[in-house]
Short mmCIF file of C-alpha atoms and ligand atoms in Angstrom, two decimals:
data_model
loop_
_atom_site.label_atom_id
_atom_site.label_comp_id
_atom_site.label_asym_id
_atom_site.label_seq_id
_atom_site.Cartn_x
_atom_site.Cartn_y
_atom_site.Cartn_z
CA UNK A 650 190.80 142.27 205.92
CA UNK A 651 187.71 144.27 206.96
CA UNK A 652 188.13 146.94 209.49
CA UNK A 653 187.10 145.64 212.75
CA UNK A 654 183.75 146.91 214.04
CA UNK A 655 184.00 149.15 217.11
CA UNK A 656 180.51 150.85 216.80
CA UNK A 657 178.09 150.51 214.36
CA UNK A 658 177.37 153.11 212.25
CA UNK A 659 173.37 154.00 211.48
CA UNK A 660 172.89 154.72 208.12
CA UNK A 661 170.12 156.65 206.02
CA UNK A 662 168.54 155.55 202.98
CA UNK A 663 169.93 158.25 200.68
CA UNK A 664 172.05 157.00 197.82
CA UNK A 665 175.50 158.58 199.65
CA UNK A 666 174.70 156.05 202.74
CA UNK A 667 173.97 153.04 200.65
CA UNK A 668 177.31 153.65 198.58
CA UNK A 669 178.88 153.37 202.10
CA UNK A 670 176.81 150.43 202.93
CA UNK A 671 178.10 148.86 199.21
CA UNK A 672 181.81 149.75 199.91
CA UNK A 673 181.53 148.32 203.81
CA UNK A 674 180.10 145.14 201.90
CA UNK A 675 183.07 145.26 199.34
CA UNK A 676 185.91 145.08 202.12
CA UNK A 677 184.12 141.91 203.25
CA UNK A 678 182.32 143.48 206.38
CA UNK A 679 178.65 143.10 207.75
CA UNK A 680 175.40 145.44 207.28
CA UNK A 681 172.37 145.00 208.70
CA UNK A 682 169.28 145.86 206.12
CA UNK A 683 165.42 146.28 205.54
CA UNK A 684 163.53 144.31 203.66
CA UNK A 685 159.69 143.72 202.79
CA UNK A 686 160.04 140.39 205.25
CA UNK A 687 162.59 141.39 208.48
CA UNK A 688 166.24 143.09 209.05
CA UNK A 689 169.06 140.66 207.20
CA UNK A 690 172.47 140.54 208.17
CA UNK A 691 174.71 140.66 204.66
CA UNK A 692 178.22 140.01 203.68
CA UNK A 693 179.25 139.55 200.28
CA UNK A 694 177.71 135.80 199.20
CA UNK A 695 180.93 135.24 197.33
CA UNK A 696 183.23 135.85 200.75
CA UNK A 697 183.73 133.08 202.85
CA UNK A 698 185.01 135.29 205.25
CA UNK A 699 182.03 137.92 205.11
CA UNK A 700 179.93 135.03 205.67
CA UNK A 701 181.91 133.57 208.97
CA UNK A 702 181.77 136.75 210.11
CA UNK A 703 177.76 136.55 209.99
CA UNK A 704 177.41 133.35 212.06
CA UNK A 705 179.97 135.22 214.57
CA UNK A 706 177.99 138.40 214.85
CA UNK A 707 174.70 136.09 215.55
CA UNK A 708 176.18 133.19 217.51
CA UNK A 709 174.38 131.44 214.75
CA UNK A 710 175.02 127.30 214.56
CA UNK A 711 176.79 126.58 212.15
CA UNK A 712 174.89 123.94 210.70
CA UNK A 713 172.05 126.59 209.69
CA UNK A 714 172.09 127.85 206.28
CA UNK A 715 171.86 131.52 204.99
CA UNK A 716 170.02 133.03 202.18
CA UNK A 717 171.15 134.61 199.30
CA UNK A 718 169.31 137.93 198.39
CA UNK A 719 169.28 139.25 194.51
CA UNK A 720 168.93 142.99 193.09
CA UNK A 721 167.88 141.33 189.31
CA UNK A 722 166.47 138.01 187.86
CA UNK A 723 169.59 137.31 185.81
CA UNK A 724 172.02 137.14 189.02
CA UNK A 725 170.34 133.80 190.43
CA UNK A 726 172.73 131.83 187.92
CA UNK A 727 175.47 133.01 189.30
CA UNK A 728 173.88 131.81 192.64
CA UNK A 729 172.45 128.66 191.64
CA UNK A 730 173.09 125.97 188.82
CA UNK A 731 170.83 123.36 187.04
CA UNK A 732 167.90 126.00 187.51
CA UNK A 733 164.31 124.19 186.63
CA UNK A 734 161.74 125.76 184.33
CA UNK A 735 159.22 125.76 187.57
CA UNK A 736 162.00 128.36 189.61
CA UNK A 737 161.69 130.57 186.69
CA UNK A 738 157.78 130.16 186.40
CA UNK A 739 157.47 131.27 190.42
CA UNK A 740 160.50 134.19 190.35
CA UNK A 741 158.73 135.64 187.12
CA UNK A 742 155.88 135.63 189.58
CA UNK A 743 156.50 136.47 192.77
CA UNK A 744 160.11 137.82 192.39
CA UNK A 745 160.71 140.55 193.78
CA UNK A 746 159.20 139.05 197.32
CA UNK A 747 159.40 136.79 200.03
CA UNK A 748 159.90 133.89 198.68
CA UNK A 749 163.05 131.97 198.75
CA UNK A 750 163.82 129.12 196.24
CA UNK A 751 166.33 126.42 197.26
CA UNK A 752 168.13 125.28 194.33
CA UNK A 753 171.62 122.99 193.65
CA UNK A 754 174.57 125.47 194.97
CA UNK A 755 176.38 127.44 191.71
CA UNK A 756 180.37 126.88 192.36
CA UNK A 757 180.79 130.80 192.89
CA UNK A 758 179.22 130.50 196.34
CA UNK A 759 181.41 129.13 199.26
CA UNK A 760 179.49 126.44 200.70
CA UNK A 761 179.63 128.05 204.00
CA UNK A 762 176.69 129.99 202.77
CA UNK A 763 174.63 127.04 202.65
CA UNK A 764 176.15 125.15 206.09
CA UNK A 765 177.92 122.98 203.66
CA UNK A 766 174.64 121.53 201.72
CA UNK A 767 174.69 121.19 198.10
CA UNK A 768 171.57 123.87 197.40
CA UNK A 769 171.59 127.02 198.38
CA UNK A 770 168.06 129.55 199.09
CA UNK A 771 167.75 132.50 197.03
CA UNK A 772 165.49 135.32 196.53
CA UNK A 773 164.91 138.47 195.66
CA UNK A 774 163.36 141.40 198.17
CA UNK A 775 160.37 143.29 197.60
CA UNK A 776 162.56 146.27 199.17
CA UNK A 777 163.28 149.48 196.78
CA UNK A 778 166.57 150.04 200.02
CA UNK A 779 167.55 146.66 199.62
CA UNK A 780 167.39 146.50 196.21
CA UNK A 781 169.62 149.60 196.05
CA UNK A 782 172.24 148.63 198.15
CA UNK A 783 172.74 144.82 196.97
CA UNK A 784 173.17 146.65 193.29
CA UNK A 785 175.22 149.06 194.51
CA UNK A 786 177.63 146.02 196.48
CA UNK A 787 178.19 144.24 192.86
CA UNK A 788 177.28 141.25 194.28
CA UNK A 789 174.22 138.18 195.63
CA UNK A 790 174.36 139.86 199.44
CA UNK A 791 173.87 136.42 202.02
CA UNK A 792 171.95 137.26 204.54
CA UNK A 793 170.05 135.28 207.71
CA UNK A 794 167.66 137.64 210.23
CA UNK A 795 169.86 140.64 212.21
CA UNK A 796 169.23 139.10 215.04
CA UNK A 797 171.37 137.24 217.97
CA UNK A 798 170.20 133.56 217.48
CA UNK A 799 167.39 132.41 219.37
CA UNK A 800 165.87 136.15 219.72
CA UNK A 801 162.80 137.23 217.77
CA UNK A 802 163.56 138.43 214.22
CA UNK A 803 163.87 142.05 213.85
CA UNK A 804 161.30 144.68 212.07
CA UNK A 805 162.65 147.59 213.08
CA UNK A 806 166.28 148.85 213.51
CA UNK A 807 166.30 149.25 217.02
CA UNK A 808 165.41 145.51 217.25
CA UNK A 809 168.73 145.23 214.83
CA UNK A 810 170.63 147.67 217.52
CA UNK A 811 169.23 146.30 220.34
CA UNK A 812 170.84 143.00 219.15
CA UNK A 813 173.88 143.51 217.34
CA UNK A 814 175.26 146.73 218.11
CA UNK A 815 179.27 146.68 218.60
CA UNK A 816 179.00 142.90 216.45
CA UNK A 817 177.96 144.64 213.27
CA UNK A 818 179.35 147.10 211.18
CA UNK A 819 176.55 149.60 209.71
CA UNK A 820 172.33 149.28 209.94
CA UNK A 821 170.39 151.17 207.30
CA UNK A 822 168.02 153.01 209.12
CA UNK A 823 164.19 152.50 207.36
CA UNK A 824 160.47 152.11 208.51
CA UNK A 825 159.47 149.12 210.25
CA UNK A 826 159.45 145.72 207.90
CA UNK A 827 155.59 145.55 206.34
CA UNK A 828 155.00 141.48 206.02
CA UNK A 829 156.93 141.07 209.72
CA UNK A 830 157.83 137.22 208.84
CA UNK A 831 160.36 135.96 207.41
CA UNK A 832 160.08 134.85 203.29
CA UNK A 833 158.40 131.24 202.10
CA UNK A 834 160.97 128.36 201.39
CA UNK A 835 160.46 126.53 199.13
CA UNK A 836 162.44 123.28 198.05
CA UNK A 837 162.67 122.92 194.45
CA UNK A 838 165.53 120.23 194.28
CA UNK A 839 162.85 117.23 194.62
CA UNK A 840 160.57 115.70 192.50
CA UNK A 841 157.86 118.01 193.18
CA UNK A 842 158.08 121.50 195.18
CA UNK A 843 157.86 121.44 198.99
CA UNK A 844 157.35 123.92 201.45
CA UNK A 845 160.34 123.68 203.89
CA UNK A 846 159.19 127.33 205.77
CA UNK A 847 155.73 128.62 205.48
CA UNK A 848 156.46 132.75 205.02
CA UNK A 849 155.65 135.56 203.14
CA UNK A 850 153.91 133.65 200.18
CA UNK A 851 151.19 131.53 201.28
CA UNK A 852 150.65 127.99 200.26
CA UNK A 853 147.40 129.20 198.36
CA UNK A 854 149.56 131.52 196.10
CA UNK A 855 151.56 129.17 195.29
CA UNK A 856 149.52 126.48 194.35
CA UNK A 857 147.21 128.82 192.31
CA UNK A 858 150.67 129.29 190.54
CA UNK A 859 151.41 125.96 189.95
CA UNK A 860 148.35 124.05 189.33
CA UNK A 861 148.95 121.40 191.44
CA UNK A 862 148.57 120.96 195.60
CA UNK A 863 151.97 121.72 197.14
CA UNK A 864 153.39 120.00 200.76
CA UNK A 865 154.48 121.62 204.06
CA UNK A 866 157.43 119.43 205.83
CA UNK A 867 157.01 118.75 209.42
CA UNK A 868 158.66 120.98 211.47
CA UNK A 869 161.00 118.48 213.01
CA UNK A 870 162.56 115.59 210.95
CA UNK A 871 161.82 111.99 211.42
CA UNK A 872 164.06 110.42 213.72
CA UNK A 873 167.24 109.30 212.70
CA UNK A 874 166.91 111.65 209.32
CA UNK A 875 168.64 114.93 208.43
CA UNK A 876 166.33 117.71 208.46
CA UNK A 877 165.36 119.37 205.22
CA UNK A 878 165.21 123.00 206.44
CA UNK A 879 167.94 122.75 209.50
CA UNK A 880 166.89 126.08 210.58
CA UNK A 881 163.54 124.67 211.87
CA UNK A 882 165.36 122.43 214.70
CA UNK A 883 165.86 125.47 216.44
CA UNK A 884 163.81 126.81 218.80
CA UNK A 885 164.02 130.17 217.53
CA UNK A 886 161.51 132.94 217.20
CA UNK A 887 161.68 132.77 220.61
CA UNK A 888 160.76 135.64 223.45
CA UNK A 889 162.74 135.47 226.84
CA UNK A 890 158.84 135.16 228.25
CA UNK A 891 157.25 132.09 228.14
CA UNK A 892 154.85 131.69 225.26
CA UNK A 893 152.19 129.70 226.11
CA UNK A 894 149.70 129.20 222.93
CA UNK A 895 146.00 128.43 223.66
CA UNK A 896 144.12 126.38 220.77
CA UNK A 897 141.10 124.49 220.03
CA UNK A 898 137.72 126.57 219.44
CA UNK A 899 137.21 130.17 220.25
CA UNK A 900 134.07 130.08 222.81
CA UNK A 901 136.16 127.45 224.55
CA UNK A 902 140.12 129.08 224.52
CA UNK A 903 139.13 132.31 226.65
CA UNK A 904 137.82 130.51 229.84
CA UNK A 905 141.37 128.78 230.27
CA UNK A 906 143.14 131.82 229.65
CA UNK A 907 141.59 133.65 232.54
CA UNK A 908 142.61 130.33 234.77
CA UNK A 909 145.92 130.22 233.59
CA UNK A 910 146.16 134.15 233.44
CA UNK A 911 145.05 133.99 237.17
CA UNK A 912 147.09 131.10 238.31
CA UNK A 913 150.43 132.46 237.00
CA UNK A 914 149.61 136.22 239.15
CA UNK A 915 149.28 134.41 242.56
CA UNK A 916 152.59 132.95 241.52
CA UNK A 917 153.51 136.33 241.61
CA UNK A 918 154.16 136.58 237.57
CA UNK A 919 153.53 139.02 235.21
CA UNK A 920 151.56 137.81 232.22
CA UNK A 921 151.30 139.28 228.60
CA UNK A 922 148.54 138.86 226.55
CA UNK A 923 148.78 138.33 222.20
CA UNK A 924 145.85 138.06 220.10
CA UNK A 925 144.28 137.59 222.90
CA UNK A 926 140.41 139.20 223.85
CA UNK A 927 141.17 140.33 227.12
CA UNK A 928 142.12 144.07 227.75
CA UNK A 929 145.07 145.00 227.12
CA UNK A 930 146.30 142.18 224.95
CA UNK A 931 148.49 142.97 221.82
CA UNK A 932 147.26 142.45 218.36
CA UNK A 933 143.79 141.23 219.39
CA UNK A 934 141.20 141.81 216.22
CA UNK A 935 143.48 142.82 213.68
CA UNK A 936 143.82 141.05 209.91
CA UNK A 937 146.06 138.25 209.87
CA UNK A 938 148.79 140.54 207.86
CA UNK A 939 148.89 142.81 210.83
CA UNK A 940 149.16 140.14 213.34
CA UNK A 941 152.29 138.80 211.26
CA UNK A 942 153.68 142.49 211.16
CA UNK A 943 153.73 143.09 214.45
CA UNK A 944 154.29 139.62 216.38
CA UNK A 945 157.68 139.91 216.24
CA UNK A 946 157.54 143.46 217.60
CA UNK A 947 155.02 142.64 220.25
CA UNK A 948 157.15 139.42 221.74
CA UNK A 949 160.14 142.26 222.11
CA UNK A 950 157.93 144.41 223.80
CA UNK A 951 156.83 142.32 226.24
CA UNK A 952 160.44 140.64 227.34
CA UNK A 953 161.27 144.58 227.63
CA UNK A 954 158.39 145.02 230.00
CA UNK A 955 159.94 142.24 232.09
CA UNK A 956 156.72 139.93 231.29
CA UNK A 957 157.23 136.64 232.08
CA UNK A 958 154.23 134.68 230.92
CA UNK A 959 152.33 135.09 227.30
CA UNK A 960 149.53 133.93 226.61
CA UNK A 961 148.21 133.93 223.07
CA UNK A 962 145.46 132.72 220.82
CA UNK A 963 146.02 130.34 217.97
CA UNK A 964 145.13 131.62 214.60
CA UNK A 965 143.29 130.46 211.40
CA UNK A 966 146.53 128.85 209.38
CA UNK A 967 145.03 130.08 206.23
CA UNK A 968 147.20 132.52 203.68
CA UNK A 969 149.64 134.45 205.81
CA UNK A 970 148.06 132.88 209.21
CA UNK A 971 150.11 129.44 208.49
CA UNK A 972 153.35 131.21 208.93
CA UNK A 973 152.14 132.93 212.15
CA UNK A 974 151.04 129.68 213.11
CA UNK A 975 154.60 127.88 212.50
CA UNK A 976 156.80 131.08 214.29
CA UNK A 977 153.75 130.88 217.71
CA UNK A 978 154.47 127.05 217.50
CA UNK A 979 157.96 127.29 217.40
CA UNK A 980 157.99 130.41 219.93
CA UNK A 981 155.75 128.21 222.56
CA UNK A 982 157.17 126.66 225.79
CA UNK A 983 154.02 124.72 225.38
CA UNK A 984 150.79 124.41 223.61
CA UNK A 985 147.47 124.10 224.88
CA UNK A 986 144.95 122.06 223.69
CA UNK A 987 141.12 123.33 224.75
CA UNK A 988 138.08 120.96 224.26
CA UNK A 989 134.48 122.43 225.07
CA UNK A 990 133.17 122.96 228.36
CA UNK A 991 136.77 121.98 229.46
CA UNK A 992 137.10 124.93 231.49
P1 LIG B 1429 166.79 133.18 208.27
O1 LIG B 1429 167.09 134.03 207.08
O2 LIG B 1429 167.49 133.62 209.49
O3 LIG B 1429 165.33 133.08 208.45
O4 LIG B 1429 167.33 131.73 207.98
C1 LIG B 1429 167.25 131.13 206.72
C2 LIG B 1429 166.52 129.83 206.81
O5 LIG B 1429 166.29 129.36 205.49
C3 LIG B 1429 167.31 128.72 207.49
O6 LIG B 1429 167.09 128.68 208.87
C4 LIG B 1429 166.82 127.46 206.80
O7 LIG B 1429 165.71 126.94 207.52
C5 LIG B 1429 166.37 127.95 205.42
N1 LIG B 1429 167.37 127.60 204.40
C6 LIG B 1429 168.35 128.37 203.91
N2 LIG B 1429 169.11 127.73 202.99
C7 LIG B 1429 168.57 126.49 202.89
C8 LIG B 1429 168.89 125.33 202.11
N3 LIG B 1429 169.92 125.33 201.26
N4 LIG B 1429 168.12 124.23 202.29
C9 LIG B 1429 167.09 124.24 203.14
N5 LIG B 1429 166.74 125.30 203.91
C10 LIG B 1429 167.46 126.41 203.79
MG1 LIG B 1430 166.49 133.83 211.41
#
């Protein structure tokens, strides 16, 4: 039995810490760890009772799969079983980094891991901590986002602390999480590869790799069928503030902000602005890569400045922009639709 958490101890990224990290991970409890994409939550992938333990700590439904994160190639087949040529192709490729392959589950991992489904996602972090401390554990680590379900991911630790402290038994203490979305998932146990969660790897990349045009699913399944991703029927991403994303064309997207902007203050409201040109908005300007690095960051921010309305900008959903895209979508109360000379 693990000890039971009381605290949660912050560790450093020297190799004494991480060997605590590894044992803490060996007696089947939880630690909470940087990686290229955002904080995961690990237990042991082979421990069905590390893993309960991780959809305790998050109040995560139990119907929403993990993923299982490697320190070498060679570990995936004890992970995964009946492994294509094409999941080889794309690790050899873009392993180690955010992109997470779902393959048919190997035996050695409780099905817990995947919410009972026959596959199970797996990848390998672009992190030299991460790497470190799933080598030094012996074992795959599973691991979803540190955070409590429905919040924003983490990037940072104190997004991890702010979350999970007393649930959680140790966070490794590093610099703030460079891509700031989670990894690309991608479906390989079809005929042809699909794109279950646009992440870390664009769409581009991977088609460049492959040769051939690759799909996106739609968010939500068709009615009456089982999701493919389950995570995505969640409403997740999600700021305590109401998002409210603004699209259509860029002349035409700023006049209705200032309405709505206006609207919601004689309400008495305080609204937030994201990508947003107006003064004082977060993020406005930057390169899509920093806009994904810090959204998750900036949504925190603003439910700790007790904001209660955001408005935001929709972005180009090219490269990295299609995953900021999905996460605003999925963050939105609503979406706004702007046609020229609306306003
Ligand atoms: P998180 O690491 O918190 O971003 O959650 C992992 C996400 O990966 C889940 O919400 C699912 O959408 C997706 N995922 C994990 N395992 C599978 C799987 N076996 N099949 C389909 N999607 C998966
Ligand atoms: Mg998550």
């Amino acid at each position: 039995m693990p000890p039971p958490v009381k605290g949660t101890l912050l560790l450093h990224e020297d190799t004494a810490s991480l060997e605590k990290a590894a044992q803490i991970i060996k007696s089947g409890g939880l630690v909470a760890f940087p990686t290229e994409t955002v904080y995961g939550l690990g237990a042991a992938a082979t421990s069905a009772a590390g893993v309960a333990r991780i959809y305790k700590a998050k109040g995560r439904p139990a119907d929403n799969p993990l993923i299982v994160h490697l320190s070498y190639s060679d570990q995936l087949k004890d992970v995964a079983c009946d492994i294509p040529e094409t999941a080889f192709k794309l690790a050899r490729r873009f392993w180690p980094g955010p992109l997470s392959l779902v393959l048919p589950r190997a035996e050695k991992i409780p099905a817990l891991v995947s919410a009972g489904l026959p596959s199970v996602a797996v990848r390998m972090p672009a992190h030299k901590t991460a790497l470190e401390f799933i080598r030094l554990s012996g074992v795959p680590i599973a691991a979803p986002s540190a955070n409590r379900s429905g919040r924003p991911s983490p990037t940072t630790y104190r997004h991890v602390l702010d979350d999970l402290t007393g649930r959680i038994d140790a966070v490794i203490k590093s610099t703030p999480c460079p891509v700031g979305v989670e990894s690309t998932v991608l479906d390989l146990t079809g005929e042809k590869p699909l794109i279950l969660r646009p992440g870390g790897v664009s769409r581009e990349e991977l088609e460049t790799e492959l040769g051939f045009s690759v799909d996106v699913a739609a968010a939500t399944a068709r009615k009456g069928e089982p999701p493919l991703s389950p995570g995505m029927k969640y409403r997740h991403y999600s700021p305590q503030a109401k998002l409210i994303l603004i699209s259509g064309p860029a002349p035409a997207r700023l006049p209705l902000i200032k309405v709505l902007a206006a609207h919601y203050r004689s309400l008495g409201l305080k609204v937030g602005y994201l990508n947003t040109a107006l003064e004082g908005s977060l993020r406005y300007g930057v390169a899509p890569e920093q806009l994904a690095a810090g959204l998750y960051d900036s949504m925190r921010r603003m439910d700790r400045q007790g904001v209660d309305i955001i408005l935001a900008e929709e972005v180009d959903a090219a490269g990295i922009g299609l995953a900021v895209m999905n996460r605003l979508k999925k963050a939105a109360a609503r979406i706004l639709r702007v046609y020229p000379g609306q306003v």
